[in-house]
PDB file of C-alpha atoms in Angstrom:
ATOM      1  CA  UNK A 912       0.000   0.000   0.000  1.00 35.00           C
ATOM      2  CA  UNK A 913       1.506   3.042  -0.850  1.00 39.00           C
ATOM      3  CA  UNK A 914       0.558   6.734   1.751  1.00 42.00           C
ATOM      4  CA  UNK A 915       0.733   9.694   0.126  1.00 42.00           C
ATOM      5  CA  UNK A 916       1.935  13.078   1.662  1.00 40.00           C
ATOM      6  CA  UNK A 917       0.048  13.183   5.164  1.00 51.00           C
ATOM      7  CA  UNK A 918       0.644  17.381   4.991  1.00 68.00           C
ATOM      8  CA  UNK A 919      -1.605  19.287   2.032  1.00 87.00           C
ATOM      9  CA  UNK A 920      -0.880  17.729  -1.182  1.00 95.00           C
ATOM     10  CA  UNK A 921      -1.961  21.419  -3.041  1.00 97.00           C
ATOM     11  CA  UNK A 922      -2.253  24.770  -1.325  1.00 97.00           C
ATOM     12  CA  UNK A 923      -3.575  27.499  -3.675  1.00 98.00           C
ATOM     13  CA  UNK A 924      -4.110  31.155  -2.134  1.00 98.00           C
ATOM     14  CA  UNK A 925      -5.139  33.632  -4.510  1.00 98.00           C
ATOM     15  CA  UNK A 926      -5.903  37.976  -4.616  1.00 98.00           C
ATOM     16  CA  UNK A 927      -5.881  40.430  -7.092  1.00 97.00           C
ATOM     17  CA  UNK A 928      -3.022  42.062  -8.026  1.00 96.00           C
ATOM     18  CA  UNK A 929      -2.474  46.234  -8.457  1.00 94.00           C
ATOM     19  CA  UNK A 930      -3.855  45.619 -12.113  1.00 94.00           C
ATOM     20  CA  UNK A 931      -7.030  43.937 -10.637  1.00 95.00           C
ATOM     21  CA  UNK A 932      -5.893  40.742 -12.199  1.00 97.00           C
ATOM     22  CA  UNK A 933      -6.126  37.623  -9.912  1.00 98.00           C
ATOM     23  CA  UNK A 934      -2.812  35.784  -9.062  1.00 98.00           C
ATOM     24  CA  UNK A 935      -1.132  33.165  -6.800  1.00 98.00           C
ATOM     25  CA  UNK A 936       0.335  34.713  -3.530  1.00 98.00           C
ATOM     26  CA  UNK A 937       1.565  31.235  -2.283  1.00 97.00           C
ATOM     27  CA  UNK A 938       1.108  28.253  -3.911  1.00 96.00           C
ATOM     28  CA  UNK A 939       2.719  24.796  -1.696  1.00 96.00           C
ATOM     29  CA  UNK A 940       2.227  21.396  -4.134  1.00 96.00           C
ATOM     30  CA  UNK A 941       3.564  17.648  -3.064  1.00 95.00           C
ATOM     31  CA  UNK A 942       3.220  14.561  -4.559  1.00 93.00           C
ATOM     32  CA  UNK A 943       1.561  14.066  -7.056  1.00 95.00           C
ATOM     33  CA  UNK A 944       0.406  17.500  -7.931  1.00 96.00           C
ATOM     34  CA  UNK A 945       2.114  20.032  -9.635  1.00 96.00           C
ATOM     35  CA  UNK A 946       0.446  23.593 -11.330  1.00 97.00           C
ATOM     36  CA  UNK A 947       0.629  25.049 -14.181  1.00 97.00           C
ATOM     37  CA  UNK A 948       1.513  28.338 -14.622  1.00 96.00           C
ATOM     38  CA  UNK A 949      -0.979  31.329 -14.947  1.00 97.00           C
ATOM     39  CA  UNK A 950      -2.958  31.601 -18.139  1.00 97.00           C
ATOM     40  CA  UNK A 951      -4.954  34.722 -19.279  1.00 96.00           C
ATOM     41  CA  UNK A 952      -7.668  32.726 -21.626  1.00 96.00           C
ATOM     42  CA  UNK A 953     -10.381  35.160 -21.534  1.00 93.00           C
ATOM     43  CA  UNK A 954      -9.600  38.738 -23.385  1.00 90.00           C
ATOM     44  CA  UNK A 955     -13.299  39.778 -22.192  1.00 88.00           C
ATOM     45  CA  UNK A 956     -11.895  38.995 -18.508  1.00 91.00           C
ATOM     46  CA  UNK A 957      -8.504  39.880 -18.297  1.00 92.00           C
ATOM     47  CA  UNK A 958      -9.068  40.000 -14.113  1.00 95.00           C
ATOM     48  CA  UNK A 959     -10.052  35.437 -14.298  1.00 97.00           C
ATOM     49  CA  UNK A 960      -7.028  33.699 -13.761  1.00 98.00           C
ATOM     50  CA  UNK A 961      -7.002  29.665 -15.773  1.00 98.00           C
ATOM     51  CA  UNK A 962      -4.869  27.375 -13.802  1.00 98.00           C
ATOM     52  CA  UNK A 963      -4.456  23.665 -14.873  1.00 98.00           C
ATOM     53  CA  UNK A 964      -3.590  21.359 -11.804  1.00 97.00           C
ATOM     54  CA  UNK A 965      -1.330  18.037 -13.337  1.00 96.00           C
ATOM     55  CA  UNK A 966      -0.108  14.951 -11.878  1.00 94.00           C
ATOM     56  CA  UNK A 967       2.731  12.858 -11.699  1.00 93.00           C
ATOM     57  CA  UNK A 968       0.456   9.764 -10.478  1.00 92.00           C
ATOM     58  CA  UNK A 969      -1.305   7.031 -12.157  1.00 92.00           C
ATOM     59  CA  UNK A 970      -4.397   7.467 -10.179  1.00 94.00           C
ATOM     60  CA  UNK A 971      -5.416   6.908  -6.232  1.00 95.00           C
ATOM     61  CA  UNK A 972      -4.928   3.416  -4.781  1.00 92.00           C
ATOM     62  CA  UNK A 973      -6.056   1.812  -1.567  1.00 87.00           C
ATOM     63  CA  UNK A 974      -4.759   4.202   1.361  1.00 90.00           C
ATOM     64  CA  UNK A 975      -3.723   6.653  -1.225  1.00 94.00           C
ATOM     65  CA  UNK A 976      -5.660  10.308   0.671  1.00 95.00           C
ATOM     66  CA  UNK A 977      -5.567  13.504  -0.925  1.00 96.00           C
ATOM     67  CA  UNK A 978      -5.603  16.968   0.707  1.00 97.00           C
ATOM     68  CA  UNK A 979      -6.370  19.925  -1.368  1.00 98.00           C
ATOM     69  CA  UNK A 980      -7.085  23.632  -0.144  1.00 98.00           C
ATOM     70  CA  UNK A 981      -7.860  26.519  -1.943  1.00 98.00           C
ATOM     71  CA  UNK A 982      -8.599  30.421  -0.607  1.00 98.00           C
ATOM     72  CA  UNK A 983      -9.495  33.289  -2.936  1.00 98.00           C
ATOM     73  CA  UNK A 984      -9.397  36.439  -1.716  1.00 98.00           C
ATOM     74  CA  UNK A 985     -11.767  39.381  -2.348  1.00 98.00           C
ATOM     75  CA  UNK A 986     -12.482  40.042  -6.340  1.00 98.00           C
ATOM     76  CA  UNK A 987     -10.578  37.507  -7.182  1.00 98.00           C
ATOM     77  CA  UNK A 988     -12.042  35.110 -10.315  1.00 98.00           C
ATOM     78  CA  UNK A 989     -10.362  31.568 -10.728  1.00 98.00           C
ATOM     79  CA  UNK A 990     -11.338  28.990 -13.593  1.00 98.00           C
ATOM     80  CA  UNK A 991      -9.526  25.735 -12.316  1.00 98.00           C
ATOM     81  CA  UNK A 992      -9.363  22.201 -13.986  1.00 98.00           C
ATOM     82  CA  UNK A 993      -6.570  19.484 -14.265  1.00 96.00           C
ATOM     83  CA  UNK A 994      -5.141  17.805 -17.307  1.00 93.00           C
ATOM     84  CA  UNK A 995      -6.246  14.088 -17.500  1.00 94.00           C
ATOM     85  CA  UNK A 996      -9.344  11.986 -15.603  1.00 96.00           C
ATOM     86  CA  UNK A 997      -8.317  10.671 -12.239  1.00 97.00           C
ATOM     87  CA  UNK A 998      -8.181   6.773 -11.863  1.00 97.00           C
ATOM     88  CA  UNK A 999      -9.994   5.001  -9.117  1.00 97.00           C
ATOM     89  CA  UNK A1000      -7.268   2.022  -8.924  1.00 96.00           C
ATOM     90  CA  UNK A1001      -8.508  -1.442  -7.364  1.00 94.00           C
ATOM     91  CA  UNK A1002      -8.021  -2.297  -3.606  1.00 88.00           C
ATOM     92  CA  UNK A1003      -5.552  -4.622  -2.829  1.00 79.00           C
ATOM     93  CA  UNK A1004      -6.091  -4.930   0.644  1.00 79.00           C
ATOM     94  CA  UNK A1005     -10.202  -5.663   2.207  1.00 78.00           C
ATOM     95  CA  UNK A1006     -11.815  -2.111   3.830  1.00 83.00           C
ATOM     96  CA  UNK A1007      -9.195   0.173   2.493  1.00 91.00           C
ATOM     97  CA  UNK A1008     -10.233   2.991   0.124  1.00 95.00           C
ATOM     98  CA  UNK A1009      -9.062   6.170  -1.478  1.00 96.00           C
ATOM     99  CA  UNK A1010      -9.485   9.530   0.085  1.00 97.00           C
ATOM    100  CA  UNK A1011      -9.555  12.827  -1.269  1.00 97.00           C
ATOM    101  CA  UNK A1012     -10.872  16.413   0.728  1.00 98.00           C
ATOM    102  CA  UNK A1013     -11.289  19.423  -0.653  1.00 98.00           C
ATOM    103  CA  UNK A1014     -10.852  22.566   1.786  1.00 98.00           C
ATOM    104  CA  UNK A1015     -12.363  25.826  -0.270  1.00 98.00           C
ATOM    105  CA  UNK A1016     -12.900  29.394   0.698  1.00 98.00           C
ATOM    106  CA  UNK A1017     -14.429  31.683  -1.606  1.00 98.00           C
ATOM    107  CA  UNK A1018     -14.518  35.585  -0.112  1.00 98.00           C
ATOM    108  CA  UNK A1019     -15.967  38.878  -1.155  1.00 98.00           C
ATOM    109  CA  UNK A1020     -17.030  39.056  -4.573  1.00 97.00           C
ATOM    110  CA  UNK A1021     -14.978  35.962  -5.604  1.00 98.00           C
ATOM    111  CA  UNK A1022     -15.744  33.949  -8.324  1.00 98.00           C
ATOM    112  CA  UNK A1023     -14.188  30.169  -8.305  1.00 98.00           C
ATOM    113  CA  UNK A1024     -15.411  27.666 -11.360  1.00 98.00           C
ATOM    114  CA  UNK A1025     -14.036  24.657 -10.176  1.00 98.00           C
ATOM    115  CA  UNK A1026     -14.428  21.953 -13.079  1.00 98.00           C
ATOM    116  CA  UNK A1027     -12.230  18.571 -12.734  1.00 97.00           C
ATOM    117  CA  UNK A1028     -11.876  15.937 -15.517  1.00 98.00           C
ATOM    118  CA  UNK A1029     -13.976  12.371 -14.677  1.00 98.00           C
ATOM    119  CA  UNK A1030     -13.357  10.316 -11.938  1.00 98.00           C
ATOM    120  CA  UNK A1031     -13.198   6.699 -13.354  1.00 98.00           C
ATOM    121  CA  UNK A1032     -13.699   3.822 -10.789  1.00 98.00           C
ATOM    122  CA  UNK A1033     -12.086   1.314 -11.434  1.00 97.00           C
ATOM    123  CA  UNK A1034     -13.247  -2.864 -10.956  1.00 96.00           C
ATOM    124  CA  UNK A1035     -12.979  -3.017  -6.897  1.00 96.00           C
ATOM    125  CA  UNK A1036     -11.549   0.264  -6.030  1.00 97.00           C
ATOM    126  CA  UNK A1037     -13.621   2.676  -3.545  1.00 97.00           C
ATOM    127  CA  UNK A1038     -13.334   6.398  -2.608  1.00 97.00           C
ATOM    128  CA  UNK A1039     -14.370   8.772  -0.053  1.00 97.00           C
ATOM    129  CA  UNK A1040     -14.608  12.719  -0.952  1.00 98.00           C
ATOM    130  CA  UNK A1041     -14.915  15.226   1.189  1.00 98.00           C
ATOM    131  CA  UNK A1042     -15.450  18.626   0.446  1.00 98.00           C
ATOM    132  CA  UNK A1043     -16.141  21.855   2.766  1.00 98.00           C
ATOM    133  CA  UNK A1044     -16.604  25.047   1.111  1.00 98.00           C
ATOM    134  CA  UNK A1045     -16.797  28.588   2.815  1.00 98.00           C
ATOM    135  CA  UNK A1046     -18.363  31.205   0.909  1.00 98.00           C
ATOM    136  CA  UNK A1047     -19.080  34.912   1.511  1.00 98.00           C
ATOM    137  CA  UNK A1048     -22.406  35.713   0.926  1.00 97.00           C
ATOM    138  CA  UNK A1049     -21.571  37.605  -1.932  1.00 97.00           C
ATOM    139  CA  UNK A1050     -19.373  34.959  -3.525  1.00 98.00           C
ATOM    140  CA  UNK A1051     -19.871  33.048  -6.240  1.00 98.00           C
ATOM    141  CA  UNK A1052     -19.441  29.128  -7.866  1.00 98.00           C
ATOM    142  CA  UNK A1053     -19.359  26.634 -10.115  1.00 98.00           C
ATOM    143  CA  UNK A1054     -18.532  23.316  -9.075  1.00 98.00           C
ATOM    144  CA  UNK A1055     -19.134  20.118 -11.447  1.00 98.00           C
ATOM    145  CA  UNK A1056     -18.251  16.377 -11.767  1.00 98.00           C
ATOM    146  CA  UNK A1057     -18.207  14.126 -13.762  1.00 98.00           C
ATOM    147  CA  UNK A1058     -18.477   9.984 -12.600  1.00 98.00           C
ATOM    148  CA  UNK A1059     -17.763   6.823 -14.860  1.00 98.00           C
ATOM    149  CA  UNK A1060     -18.541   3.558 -13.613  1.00 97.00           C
ATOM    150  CA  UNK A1061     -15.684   1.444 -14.586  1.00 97.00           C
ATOM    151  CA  UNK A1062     -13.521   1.313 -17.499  1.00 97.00           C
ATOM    152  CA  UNK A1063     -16.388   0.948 -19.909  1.00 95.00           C
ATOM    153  CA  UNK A1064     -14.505  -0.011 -22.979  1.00 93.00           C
ATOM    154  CA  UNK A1065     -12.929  -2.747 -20.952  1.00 94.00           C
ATOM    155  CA  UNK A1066     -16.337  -4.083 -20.271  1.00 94.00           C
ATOM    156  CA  UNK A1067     -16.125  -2.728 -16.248  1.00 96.00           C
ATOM    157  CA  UNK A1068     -19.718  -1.974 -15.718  1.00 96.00           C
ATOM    158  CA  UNK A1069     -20.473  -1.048 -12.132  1.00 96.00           C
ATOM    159  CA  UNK A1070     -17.995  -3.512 -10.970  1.00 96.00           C
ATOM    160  CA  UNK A1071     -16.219  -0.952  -8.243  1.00 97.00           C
ATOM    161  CA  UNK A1072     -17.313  -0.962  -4.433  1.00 96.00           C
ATOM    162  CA  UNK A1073     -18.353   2.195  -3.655  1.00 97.00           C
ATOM    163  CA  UNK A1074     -18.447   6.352  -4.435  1.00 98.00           C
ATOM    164  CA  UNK A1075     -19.104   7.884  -1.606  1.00 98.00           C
ATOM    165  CA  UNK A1076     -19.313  11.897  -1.523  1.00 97.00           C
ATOM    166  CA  UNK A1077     -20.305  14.515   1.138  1.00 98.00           C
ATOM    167  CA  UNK A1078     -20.175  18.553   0.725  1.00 98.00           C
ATOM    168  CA  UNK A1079     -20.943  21.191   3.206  1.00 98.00           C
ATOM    169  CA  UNK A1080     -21.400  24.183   2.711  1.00 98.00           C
ATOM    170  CA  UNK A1081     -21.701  27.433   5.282  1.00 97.00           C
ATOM    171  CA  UNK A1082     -21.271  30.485   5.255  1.00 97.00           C
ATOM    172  CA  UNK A1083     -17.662  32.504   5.822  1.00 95.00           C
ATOM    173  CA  UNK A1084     -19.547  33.276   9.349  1.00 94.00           C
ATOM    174  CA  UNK A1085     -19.956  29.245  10.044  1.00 94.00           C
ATOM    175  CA  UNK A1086     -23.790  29.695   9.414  1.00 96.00           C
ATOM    176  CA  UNK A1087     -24.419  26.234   7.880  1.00 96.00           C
ATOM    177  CA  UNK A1088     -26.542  26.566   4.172  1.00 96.00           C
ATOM    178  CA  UNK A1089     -26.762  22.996   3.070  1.00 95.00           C
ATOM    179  CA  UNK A1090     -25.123  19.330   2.938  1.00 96.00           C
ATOM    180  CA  UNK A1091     -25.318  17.180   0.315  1.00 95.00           C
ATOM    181  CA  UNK A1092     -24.336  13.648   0.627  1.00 96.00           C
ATOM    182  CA  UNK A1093     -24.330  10.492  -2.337  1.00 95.00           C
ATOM    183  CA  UNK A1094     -23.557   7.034  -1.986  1.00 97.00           C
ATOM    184  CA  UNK A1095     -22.818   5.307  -4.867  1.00 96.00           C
ATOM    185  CA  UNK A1096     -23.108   1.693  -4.818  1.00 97.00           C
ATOM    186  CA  UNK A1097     -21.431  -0.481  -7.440  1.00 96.00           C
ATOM    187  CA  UNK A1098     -21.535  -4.327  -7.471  1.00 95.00           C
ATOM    188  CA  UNK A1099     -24.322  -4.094  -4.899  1.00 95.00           C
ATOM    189  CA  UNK A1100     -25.935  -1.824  -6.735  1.00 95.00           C
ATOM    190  CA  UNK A1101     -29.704  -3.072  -7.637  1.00 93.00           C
ATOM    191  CA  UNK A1102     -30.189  -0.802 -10.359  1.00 91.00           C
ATOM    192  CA  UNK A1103     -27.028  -0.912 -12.167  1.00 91.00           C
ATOM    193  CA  UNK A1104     -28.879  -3.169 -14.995  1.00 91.00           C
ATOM    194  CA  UNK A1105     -31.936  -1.083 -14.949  1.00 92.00           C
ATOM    195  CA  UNK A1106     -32.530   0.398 -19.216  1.00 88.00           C
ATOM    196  CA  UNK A1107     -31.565   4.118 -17.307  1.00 83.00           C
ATOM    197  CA  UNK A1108     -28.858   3.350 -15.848  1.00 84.00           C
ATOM    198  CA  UNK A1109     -27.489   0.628 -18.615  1.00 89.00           C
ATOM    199  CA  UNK A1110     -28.019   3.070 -21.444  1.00 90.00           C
ATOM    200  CA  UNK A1111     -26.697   6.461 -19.699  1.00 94.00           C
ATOM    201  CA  UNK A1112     -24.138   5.031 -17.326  1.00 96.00           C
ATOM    202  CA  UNK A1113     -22.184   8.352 -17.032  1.00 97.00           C
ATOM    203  CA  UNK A1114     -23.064  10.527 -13.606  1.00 97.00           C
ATOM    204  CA  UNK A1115     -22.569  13.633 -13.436  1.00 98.00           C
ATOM    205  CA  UNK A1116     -23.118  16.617 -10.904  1.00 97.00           C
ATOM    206  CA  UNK A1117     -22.877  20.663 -10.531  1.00 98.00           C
ATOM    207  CA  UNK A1118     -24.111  23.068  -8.022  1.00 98.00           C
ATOM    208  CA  UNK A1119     -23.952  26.918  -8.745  1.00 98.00           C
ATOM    209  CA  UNK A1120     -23.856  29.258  -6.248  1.00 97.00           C
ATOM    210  CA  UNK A1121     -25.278  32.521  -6.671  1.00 95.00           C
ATOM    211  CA  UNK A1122     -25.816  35.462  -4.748  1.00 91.00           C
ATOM    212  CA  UNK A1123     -28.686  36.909  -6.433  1.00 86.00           C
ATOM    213  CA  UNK A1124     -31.189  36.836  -9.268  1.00 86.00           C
ATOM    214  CA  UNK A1125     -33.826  34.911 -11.170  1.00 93.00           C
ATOM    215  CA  UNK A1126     -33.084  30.974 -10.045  1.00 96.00           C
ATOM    216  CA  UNK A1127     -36.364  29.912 -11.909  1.00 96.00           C
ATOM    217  CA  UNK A1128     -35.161  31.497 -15.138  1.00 97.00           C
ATOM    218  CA  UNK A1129     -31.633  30.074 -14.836  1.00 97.00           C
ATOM    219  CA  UNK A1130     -32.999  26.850 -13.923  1.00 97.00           C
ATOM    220  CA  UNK A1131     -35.163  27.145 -17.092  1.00 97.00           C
ATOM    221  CA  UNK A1132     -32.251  27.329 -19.042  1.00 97.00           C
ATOM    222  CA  UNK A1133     -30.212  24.716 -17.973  1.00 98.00           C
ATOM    223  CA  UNK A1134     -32.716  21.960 -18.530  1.00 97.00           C
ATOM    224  CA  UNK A1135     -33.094  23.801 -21.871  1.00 97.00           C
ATOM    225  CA  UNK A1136     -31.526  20.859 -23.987  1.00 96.00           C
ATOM    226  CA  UNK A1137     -32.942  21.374 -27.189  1.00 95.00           C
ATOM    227  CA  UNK A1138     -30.536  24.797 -27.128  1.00 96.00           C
ATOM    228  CA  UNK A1139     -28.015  23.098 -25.206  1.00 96.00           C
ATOM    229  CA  UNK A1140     -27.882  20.948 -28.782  1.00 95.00           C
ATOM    230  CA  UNK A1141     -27.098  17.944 -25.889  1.00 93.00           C
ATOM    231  CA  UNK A1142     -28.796  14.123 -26.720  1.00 85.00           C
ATOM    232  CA  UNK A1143     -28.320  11.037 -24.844  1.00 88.00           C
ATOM    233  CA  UNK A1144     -28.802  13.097 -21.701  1.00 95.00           C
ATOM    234  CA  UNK A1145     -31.454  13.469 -18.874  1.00 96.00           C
ATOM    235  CA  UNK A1146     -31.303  16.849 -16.638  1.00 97.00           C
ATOM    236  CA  UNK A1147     -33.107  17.813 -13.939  1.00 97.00           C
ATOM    237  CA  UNK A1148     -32.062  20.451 -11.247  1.00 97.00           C
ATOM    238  CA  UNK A1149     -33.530  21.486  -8.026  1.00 97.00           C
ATOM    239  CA  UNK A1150     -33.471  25.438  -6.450  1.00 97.00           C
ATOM    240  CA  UNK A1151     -31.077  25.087  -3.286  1.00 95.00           C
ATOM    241  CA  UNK A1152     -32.382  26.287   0.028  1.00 92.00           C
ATOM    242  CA  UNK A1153     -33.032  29.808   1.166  1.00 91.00           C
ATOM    243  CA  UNK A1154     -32.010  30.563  -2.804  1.00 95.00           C
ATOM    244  CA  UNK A1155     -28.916  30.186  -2.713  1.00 95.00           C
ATOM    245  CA  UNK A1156     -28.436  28.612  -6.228  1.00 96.00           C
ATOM    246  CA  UNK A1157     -28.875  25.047  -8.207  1.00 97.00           C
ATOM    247  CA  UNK A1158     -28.058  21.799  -7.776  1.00 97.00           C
ATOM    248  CA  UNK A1159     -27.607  20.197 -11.397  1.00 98.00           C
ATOM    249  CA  UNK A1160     -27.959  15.956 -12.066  1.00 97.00           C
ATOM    250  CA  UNK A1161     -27.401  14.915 -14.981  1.00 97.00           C
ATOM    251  CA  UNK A1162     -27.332  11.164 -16.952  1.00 97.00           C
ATOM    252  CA  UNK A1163     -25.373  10.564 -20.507  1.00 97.00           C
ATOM    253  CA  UNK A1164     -24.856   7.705 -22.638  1.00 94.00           C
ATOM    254  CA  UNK A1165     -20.892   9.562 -23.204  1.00 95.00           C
ATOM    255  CA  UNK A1166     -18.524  11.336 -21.413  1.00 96.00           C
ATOM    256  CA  UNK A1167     -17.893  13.762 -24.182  1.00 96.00           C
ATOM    257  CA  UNK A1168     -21.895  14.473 -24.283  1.00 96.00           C
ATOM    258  CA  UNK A1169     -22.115  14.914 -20.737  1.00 97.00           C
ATOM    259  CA  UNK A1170     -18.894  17.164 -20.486  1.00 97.00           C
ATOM    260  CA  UNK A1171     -20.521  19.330 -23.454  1.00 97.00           C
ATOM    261  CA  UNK A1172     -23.556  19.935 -21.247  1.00 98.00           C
ATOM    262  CA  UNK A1173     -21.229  21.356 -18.048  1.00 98.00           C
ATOM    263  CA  UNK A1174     -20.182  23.347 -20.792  1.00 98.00           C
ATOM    264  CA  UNK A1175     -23.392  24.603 -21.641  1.00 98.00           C
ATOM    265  CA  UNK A1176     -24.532  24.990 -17.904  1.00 98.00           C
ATOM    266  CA  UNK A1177     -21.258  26.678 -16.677  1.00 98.00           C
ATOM    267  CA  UNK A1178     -22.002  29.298 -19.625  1.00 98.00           C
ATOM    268  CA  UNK A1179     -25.882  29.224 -18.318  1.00 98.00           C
ATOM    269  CA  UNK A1180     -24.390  30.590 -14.864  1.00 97.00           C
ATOM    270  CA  UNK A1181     -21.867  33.398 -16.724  1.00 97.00           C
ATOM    271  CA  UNK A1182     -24.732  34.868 -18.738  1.00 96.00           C
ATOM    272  CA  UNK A1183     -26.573  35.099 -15.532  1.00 95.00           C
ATOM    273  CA  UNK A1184     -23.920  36.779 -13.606  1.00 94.00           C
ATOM    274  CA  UNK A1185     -23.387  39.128 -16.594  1.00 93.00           C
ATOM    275  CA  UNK A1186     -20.157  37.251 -17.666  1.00 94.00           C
ATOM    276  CA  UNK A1187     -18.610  36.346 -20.872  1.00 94.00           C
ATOM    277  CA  UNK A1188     -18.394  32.959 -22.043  1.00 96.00           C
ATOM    278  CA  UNK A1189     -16.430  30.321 -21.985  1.00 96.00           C
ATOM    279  CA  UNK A1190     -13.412  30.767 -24.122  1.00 96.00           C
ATOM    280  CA  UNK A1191     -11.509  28.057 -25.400  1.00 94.00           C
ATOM    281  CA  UNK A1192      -9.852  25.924 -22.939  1.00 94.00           C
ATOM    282  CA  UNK A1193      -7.531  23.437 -24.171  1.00 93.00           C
ATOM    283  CA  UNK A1194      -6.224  19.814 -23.388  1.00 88.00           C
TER     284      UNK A1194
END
C-alpha cells in the first residue's frame, strides 16, 4: 500500500493584483500535484485567472488520501481544472479505500469555477470525498463532476465498491446553508442493470452558487436541452435552500456528451452573472 503526503498535497491562495488581475500569492504542491503556470484565456476577462492542476500519479490506490485547499481572496475570479481523468485504482487490501478532501474558501465578490476531468472507478476500487466550502455571501461558484462507472470499454460496468461523496457548505460566518451527501453503490448496486442506468451510465453533478437573481429562469435554461444541442442526456435540477443557487444531475450515454452539457450549464451561470463565455480551454 503506498501513503501519500500526510501534509496538504496542493495549497492554492489567490488575490488580485495592483492591475485587478487575480494571481497566486503562495502556492505549496507535493506529490503528485504540480500547477501550471498562470494563463490569461479570456480577453473579455482579463481580471479570471485559468490554472491547470497536473499529476505525476497514475491514479489513487487503496490508502492513497488527498488533501487539497484553496482560498481566494476578495475580487478575485479563478477557472480551475486538471489535465487528465483521475483513476480510481482497485483495492488490494479488504476495507481500504481512497481519500480525497477538498478545503475551499471563496470571499468577497470571488468567483471560483471549479471543473475537474472524470473520476473513473475502477473494478474493486472505492473512494471517499470530502469537500467543505466557505463562501461569503456575496461569492460566487461553479462546481461540477463528472463519474464513470468502470472502465467501460474494458467491459467494467459497475464492478467498483463504492463512491461515496459529502459537501458542506456554510457560510464565511460558520452559518451552515446545506449538505449534500451520495452514496454510490457499485456491485451491490440493484439498479445498475436497470434500461436508465445501462443506457446512460455516465453521472454527473454541478451546483452553482449565486448570490442573487432569477433561479427559476436560470434553472429554465439549464434543462433547456434542445438549445443546449445535448442528446443522450437526462437533466433535472432542483433550487437550493433559502435561494442560494442550483443543484444540477445529470445522466449521458458519453462522457464527451455529458462534459458538453457542463459546458453549456457553466455558460448558463456566466450569462446570468453578466459574464462572458467560456473561451476556449484546451487539453
Amino acid at each position: 500500500m503506498k501513503t501519500l503526503n500526510q501534509t496538504k498535497n496542493l495549497e492554492l491562495k489567490l488575490k488580485c493584483d495592483r492591475s485587478d488581475r487575480t494571481s497566486i500569492i503562495h502556492q505549496h504542491t507535493a506529490y503528485p500535484f504540480r500547477l501550471s503556470p498562470t494563463f490569461r484565456l479570456d480577453t473579455a476577462n482579463p481580471k479570471c485567472a485559468y490554472i491547470y492542476i497536473m499529476s505525476a500519479s497514475p491514479g489513487l490506490l487503496a490508502g492513497d488520501e488527498l488533501d487539497i485547499s484553496l482560498q481566494l481572496a476578495t475580487n478575485t475570479s479563478l477557472y480551475l481544472t486538471d489535465q487528465a481523468a483521475t483513476n480510481i485504482h482497485s483495492i488490494s487490501i479488504p476495507d481500504t479505500k481512497a481519500i480525497i478532501n477538498y478545503e475551499i474558501e471563496i470571499g468577497e465578490n470571488a468567483t471560483l469555477e471549479f471543473v475537474p476531468e472524470p473520476l473513473i472507478l475502477f473494478k474493486d476500487s472505492a473512494l471517499q470525498q470530502t469537500t467543505r466550502i466557505k463562501i461569503h455571501p456575496t461569492g460566487n461558484l461553479f462546481l461540477s463532476e463528472i463519474i464513470v462507472p468502470g472502465r467501460l470499454a474494458m467491459g467494467e460496468f459497475y464492478d467498483f465498491h463504492y463512491y461515496c461523496n459529502r459537501l458542506e457548505v456554510t457560510s464565511t460566518e460558520g452559518e451552515l446553508w446545506f449538505t449534500d451527501a451520495m452514496r454510490l453503490e457499485g456491485k451491490l448496486n440493484p439498479f445498475k442493470n436497470s434500461d436508465i442506468f445501462a443506457s446512460a451510465p455516465i453521472l454527473g453533478n454541478a451546483i452553482a452558487l449565486l448570490p442573487k437573481g432569477d433561479l427559476e429562469l436560470l434553472r429554465e435554461a439549464v434543462e433547456d436541452l434542445e438549445v443546449a444541442n445535448c442528446s443522450d442526456i437526462v437533466v433535472a435540477s432542483s433550487i437550493l435552500p433559502r435561494s442560494k443557487g442550483l443543484v444540477i444531475r445529470a445522466i449521458a450515454g458519453s462522457t464527451r456528451e455529458l462534459k458538453k452539457y457542463q459546458k453549456y450549464a457553466l455558460n448558463c451561470v456566466r450569462r446570468f452573472c453578466d459574464r462572458p463565455p467560456l473561451p476556449h480551454i484546451p487539453k
